[in-house]
Coordinates of N, CA and C in Angstrom, one line a residue:
X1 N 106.5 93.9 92.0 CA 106.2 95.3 91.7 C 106.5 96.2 92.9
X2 N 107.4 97.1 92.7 CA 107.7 97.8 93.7 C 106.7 99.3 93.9
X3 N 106.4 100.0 94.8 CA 105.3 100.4 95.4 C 105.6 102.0 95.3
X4 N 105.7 103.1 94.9 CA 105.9 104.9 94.8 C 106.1 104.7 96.4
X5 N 106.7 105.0 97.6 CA 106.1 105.4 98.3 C 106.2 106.5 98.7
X6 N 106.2 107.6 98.2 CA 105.9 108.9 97.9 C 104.0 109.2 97.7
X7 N 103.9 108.8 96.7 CA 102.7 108.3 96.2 C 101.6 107.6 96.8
X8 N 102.1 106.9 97.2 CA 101.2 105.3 98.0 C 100.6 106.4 99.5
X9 N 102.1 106.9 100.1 CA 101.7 107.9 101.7 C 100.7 108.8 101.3
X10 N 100.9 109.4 100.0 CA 100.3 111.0 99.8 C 98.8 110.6 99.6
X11 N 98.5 109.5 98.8 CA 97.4 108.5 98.8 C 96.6 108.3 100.0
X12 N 97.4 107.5 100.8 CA 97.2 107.4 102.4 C 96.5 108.7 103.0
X13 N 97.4 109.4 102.8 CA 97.2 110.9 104.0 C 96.0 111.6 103.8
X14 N 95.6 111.7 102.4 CA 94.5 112.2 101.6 C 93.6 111.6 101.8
X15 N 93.2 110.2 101.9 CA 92.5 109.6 102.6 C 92.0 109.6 103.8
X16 N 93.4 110.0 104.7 CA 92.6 110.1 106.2 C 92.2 111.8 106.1
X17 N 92.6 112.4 105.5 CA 92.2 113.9 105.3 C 90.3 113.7 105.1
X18 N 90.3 113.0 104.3 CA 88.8 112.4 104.0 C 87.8 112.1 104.9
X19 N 88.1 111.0 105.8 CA 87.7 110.5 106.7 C 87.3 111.1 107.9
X20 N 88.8 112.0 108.6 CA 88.4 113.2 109.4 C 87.5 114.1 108.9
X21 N 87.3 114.7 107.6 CA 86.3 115.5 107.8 C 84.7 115.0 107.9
X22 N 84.5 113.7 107.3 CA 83.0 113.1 107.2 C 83.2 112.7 108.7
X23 N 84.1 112.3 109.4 CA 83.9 112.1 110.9 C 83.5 113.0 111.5
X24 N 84.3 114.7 111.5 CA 83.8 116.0 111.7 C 82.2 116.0 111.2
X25 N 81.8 116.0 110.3 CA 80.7 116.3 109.7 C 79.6 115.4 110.8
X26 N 79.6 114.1 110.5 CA 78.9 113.2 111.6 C 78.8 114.1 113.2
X27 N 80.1 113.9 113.2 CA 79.9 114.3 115.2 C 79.5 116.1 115.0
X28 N 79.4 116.2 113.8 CA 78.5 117.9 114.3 C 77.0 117.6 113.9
X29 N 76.6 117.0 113.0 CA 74.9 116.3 113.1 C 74.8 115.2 114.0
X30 N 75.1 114.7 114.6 CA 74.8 113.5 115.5 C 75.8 112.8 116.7
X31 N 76.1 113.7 117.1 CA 77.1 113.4 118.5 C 76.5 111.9 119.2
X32 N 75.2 111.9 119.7 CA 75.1 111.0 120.6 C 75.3 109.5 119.6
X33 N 75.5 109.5 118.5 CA 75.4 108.4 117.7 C 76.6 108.1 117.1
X34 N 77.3 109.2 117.3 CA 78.9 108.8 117.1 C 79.4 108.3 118.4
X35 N 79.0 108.9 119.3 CA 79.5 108.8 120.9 C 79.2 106.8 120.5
X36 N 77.6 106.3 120.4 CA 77.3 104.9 120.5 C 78.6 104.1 120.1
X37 N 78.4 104.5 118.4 CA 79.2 104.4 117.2 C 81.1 103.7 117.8
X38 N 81.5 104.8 118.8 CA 82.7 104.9 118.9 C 82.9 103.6 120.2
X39 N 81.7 103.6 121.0 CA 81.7 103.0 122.2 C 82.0 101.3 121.7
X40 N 81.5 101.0 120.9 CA 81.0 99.6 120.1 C 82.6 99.3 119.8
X41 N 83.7 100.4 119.5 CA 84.3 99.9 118.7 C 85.4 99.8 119.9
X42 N 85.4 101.1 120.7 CA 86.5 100.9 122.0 C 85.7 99.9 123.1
X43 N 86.3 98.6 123.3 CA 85.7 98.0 124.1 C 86.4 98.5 125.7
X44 N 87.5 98.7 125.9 CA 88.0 99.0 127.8 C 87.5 100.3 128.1
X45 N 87.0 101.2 126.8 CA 86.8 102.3 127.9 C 85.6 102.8 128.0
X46 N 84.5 104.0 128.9 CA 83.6 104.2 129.0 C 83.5 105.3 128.3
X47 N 82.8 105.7 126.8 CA 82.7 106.3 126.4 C 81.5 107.1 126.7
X48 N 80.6 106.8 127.4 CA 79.5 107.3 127.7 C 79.9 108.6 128.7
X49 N 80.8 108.5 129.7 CA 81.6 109.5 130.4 C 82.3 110.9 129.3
X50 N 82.4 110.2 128.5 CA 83.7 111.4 127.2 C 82.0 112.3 127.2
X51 N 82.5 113.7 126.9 CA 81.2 114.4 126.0 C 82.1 114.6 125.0
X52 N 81.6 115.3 123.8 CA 81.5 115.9 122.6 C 81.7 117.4 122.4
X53 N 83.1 118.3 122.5 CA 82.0 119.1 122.6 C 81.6 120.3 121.4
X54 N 80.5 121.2 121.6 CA 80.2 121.5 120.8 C 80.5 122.9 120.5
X55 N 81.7 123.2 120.9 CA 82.7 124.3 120.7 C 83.8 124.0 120.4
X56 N 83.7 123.1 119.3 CA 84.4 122.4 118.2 C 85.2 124.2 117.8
X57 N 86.4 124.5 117.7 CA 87.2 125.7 117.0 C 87.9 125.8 115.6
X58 N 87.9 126.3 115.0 CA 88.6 125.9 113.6 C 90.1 125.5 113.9
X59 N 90.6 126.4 114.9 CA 92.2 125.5 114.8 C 92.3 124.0 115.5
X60 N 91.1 123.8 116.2 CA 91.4 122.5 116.5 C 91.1 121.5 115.2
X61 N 90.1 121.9 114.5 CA 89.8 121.2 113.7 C 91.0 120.7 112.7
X62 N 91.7 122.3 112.0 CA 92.5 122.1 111.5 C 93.8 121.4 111.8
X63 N 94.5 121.8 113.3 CA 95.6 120.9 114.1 C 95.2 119.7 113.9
X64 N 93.9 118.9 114.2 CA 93.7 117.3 114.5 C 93.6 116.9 112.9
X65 N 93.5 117.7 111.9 CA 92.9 117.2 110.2 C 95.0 117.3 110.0
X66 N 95.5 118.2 110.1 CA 96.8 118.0 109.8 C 97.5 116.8 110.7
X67 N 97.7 116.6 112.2 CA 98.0 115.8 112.7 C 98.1 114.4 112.5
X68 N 96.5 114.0 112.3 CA 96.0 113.0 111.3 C 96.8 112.5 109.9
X69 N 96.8 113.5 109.1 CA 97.5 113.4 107.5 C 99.0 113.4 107.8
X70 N 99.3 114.0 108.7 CA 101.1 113.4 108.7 C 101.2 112.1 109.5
X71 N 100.6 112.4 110.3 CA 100.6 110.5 111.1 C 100.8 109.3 110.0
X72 N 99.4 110.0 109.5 CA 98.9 108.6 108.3 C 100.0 108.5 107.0
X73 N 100.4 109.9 106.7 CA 101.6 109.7 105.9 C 102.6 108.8 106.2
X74 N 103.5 108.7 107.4 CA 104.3 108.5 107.9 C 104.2 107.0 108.1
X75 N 102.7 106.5 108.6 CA 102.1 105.1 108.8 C 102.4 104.5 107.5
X76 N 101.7 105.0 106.4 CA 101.7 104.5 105.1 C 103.3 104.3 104.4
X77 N 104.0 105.6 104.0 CA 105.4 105.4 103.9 C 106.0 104.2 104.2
X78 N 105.8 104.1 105.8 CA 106.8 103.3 106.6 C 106.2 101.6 105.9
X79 N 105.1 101.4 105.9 CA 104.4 100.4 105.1 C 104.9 99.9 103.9
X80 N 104.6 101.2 103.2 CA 105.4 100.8 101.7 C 106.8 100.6 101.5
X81 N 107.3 101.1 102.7 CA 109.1 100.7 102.5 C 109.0 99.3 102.8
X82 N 108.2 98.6 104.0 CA 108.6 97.4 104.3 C 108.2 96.8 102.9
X83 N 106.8 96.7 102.6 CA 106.3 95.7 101.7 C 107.3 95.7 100.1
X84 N 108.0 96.9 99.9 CA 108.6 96.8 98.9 C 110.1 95.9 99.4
X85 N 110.6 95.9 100.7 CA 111.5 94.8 101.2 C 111.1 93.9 100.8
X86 N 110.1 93.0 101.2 CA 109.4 91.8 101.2 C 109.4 91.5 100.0
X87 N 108.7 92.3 99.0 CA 108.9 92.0 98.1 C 109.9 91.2 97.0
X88 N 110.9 92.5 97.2 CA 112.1 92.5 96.7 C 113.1 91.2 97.1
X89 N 112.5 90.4 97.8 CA 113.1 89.5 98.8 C 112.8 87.8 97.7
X90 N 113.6 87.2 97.6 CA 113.2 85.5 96.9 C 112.9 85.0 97.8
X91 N 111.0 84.5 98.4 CA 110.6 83.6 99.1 C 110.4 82.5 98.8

């Protein structure tokens, strides 16, 4: 079964569209627990040095929420081309 990948990215992107903003949402109720949150998951770097800050702007918000959804489009697409290769392939 071969994969939309039109569909599959737009899917993708909408999702990280998702994600950034409940991530937004978190780090504006609870920075020092996202700060933890984040540290746990980057093990090389010192996260406790980064601040947060809390002159968050709407264009940044918006630049990092679009930045994000094209990236992830682009990630996903490029995904769906391969796996529909593979697919398409007699193993």
């Amino acid at each position: 079964m071969e994969i939309n990948r039109v569909k599959f990215a737009s899917a993708g992107s909408l999702t990280m569209g998702i994600i950034y903003i409940v991530c937004r949402i978190f780090v504006s109720i609870a920075p020092s627990a996202v700060s933890k949150l984040l540290s746990l998951w980057i093990h090389m770097f010192n996260i406790e040095q980064l601040t947060i800050s809390p002159n968050f702007t709407i264009s940044a918000f918006v630049s990092g929420l679009l930045s994000a959804m094209i990236l992830s489009y682009i990630a996903v697409w490029i995904f769906a081309a391969i796996y529909n290769k593979l697919v398409s392939r007699k193993i």
